[in-house]
PDB file of C-alpha atoms in Angstrom:
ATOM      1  CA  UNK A   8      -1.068 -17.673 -28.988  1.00 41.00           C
ATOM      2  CA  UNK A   9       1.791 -17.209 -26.641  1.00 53.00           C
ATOM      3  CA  UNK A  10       4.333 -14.620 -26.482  1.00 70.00           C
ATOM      4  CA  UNK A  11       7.878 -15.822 -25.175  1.00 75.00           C
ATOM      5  CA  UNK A  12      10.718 -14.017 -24.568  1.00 79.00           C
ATOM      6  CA  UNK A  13      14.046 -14.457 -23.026  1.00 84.00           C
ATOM      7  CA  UNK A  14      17.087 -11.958 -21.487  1.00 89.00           C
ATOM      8  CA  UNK A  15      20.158 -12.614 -19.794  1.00 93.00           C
ATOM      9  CA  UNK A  16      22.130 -10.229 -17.301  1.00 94.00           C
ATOM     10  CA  UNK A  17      25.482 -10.159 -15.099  1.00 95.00           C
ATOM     11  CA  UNK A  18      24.539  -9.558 -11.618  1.00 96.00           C
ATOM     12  CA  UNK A  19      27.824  -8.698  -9.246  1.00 96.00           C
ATOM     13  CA  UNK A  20      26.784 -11.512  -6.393  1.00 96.00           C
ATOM     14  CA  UNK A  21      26.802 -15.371  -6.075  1.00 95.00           C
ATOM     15  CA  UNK A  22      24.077 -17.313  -7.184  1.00 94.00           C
ATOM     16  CA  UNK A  23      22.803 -18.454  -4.262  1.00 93.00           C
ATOM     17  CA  UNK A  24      22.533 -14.621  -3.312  1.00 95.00           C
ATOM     18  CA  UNK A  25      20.491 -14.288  -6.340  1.00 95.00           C
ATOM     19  CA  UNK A  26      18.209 -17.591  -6.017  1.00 94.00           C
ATOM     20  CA  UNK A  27      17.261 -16.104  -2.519  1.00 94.00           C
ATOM     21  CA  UNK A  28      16.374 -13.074  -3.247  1.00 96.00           C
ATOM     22  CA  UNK A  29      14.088 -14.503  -6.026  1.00 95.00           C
ATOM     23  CA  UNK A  30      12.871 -16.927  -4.065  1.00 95.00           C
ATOM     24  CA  UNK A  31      11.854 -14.908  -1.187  1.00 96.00           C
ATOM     25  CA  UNK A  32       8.468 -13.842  -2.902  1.00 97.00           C
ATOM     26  CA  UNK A  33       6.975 -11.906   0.034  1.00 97.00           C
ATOM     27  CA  UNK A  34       9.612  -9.168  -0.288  1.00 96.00           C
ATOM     28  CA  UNK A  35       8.789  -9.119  -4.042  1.00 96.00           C
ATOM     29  CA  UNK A  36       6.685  -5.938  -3.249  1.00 96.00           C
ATOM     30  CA  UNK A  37      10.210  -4.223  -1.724  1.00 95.00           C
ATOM     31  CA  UNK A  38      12.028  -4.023  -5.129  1.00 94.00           C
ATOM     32  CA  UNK A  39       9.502  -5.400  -7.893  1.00 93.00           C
ATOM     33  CA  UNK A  40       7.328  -2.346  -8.676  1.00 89.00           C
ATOM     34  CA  UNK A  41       4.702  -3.832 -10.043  1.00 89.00           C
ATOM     35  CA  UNK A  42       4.118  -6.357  -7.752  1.00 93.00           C
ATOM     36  CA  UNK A  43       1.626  -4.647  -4.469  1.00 95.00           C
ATOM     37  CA  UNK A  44       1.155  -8.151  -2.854  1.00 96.00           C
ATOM     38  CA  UNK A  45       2.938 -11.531  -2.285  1.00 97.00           C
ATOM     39  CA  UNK A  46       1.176 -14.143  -0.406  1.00 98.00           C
ATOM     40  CA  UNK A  47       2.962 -17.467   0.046  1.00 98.00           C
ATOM     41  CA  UNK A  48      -0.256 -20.038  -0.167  1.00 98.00           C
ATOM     42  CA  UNK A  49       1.265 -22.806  -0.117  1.00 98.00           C
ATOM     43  CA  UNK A  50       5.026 -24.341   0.975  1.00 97.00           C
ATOM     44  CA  UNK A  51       7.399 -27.262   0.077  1.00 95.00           C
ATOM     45  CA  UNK A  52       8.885 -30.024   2.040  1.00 93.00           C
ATOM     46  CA  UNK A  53      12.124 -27.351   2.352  1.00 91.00           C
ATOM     47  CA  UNK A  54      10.045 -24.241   3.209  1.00 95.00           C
ATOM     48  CA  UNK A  55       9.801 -22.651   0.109  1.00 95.00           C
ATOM     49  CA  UNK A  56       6.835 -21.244  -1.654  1.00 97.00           C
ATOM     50  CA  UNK A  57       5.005 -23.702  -3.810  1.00 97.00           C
ATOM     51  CA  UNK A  58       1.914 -21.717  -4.816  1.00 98.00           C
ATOM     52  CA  UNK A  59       2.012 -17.654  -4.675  1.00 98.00           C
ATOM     53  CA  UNK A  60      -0.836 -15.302  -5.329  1.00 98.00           C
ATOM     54  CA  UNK A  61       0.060 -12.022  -6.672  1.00 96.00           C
ATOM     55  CA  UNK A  62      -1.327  -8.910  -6.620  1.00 95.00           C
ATOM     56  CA  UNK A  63       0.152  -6.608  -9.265  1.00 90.00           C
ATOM     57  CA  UNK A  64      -0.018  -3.336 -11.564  1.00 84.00           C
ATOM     58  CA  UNK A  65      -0.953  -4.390 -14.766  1.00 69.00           C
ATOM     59  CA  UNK A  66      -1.649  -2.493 -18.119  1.00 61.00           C
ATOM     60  CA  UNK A  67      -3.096   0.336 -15.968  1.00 69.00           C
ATOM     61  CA  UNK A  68      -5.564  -1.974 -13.432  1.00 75.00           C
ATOM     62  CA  UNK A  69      -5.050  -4.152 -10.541  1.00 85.00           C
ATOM     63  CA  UNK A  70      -4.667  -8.056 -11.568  1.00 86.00           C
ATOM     64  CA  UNK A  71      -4.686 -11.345  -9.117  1.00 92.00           C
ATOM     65  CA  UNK A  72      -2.919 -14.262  -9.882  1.00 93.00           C
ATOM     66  CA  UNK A  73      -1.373 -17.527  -8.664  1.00 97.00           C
ATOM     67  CA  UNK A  74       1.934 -19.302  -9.670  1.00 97.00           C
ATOM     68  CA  UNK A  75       3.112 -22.434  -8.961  1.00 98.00           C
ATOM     69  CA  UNK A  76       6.805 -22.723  -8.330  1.00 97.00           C
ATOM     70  CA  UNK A  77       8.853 -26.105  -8.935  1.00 95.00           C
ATOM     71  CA  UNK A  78      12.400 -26.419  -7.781  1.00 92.00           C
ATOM     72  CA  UNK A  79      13.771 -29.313  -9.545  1.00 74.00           C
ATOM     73  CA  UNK A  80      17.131 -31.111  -8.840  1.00 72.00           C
ATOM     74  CA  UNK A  81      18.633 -28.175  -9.546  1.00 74.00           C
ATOM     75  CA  UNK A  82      19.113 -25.693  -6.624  1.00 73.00           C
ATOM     76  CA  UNK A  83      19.552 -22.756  -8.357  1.00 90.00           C
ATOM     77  CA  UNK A  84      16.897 -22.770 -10.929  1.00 93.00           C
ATOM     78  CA  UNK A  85      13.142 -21.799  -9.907  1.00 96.00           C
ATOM     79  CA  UNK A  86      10.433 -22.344 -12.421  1.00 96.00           C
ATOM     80  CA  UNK A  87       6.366 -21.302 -12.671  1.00 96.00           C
ATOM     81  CA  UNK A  88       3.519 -21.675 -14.067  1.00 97.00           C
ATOM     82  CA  UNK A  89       0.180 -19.905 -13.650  1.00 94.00           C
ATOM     83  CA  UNK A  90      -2.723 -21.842 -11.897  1.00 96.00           C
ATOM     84  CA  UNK A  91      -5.251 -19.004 -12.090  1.00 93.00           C
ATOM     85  CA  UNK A  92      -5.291 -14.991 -12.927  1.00 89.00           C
ATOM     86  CA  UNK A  93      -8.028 -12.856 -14.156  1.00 84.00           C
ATOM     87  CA  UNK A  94      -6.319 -11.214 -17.512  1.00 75.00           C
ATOM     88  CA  UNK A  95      -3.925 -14.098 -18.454  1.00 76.00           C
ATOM     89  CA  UNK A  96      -4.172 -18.022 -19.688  1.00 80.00           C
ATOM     90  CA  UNK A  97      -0.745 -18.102 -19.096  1.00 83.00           C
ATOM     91  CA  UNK A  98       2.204 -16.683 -17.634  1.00 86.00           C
ATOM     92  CA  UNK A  99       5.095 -19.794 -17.329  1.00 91.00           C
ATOM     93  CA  UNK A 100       8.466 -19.018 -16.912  1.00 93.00           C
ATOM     94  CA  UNK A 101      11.564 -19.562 -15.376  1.00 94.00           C
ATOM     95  CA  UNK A 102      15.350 -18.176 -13.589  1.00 94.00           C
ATOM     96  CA  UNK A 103      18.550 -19.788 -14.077  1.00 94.00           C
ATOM     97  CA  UNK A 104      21.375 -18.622 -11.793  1.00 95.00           C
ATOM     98  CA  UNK A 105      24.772 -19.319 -13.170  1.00 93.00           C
ATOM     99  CA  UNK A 106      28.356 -18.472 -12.139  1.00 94.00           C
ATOM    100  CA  UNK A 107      29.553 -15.797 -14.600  1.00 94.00           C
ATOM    101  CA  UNK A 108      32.268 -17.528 -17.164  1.00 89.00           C
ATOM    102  CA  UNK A 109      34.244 -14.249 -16.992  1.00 88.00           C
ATOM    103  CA  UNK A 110      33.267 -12.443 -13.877  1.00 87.00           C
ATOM    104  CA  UNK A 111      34.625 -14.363 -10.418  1.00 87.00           C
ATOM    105  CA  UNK A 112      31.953 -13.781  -8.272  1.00 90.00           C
ATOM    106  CA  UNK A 113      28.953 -12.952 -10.448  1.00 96.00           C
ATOM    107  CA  UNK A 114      26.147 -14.572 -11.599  1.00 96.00           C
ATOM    108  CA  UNK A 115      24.481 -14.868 -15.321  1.00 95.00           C
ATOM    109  CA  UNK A 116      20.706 -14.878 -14.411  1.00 95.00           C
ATOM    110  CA  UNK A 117      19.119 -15.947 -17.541  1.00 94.00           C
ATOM    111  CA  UNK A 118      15.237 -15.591 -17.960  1.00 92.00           C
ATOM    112  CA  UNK A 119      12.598 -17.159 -19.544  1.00 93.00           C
ATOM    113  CA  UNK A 120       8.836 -16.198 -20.464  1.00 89.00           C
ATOM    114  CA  UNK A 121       5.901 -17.010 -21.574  1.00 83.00           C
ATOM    115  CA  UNK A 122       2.597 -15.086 -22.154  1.00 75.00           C
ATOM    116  CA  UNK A 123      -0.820 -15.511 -22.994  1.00 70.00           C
ATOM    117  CA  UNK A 124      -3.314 -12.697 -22.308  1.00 68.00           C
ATOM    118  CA  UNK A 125      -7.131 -13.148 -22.090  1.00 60.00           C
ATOM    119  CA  UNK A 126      -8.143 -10.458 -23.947  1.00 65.00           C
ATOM    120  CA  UNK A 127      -6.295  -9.844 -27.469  1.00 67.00           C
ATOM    121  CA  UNK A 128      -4.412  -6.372 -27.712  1.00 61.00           C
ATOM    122  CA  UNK A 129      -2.226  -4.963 -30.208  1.00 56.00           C
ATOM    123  CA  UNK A 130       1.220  -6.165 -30.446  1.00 61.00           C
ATOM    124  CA  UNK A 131       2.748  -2.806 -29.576  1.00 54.00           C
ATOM    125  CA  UNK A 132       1.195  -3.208 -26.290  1.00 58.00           C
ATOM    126  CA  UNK A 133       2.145  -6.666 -25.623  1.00 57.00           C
ATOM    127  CA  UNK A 134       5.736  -5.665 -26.341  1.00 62.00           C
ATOM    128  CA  UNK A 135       5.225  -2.529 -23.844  1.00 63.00           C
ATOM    129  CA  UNK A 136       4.169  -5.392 -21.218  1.00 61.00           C
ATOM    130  CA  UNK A 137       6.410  -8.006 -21.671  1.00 62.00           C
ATOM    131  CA  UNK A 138       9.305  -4.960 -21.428  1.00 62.00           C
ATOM    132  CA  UNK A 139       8.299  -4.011 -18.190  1.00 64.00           C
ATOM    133  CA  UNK A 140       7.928  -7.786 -17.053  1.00 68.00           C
ATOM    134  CA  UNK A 141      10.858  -8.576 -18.123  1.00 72.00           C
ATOM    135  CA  UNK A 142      12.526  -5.194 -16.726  1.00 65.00           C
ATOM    136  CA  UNK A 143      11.238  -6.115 -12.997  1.00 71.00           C
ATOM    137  CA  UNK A 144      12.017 -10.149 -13.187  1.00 79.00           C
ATOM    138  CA  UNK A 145      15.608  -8.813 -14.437  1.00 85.00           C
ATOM    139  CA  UNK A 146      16.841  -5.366 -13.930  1.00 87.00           C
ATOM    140  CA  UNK A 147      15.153  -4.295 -10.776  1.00 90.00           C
ATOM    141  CA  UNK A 148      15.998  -8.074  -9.286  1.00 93.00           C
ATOM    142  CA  UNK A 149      19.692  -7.402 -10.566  1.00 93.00           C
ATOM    143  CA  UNK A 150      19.505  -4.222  -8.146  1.00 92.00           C
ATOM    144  CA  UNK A 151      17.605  -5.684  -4.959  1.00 94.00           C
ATOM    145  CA  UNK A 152      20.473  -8.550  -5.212  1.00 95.00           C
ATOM    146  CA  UNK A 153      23.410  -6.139  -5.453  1.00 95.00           C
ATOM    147  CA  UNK A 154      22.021  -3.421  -2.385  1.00 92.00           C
ATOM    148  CA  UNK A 155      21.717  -6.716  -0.252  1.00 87.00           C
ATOM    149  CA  UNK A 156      24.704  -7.818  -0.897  1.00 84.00           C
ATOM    150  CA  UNK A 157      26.085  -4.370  -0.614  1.00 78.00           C
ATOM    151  CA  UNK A 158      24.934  -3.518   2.718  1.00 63.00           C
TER     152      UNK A 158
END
């Protein structure tokens, strides 16, 4: 059974500053702390990454896994879904970059999730993982955007 989860945050830049930042995956290892290794496989007709193999810190081990990203007609959303890992059956998700309604000049990056482990665990530790995830796709994204756009 899957776990989803979803979280929203302001972030104080555009969102096309945001989309590139998150779709830049090979300086994911910069400013996502769990993530040790981005390797763009494969690329789109526009240059971006289409298939990405990870290499992250997960629930105290090293874990490998690919994601397949998809675009859509919609420039500032970038979605996934996992093609292969070796501790999850899935791990599908997606960012949506919106202009702020009450903040000129921000963006609402909204965040979806979805998780299926391999091996069962108790929910308090699912919950402990899908915090962190969701603390690196959102939080620690929300400050790589905002030092960019800073400097």
């Amino acid at each position: 059974m899957s776990d989803q989860a979803s979280q929203r945050v302001i972030v104080h830049a555009t969102p096309e500053e945001c989309f590139a930042v998150a779709a830049d995956f090979e300086r994911y290892p910069e400013w996502a702390s769990d993530i040790k290794q981005a390797t763009v496989l494969t690329r789109d007709d526009d240059g971006r990454g289409s298939e990405v193999e990870y290499r992250a810190a997960a629930l105290g081990r090293s874990t490998t896994y690919v994601l397949r990203y998809n675009y859509g007609s919609n420039p500032l959303r970038i979605s996934w879904r996992l093609m292969r890992g070796d501790v999850m059956r899935r791990l599908d998700g997606e960012y949506e970059f919106a202009p702020a309604p009450d903040d000129p000049g921000s963006t609402e990056v909204t965040y979806y999730l979805s998780v299926d482990l391999a091996v069962e665990l108790p929910g308090f530790v699912k919950r402990r993982a899908e915090s962190r995830i969701i603390h690196t796709a959102l939080g620690e994204l929300k400050a790589a955007v905002e030092a960019k756009t800073k400097a």
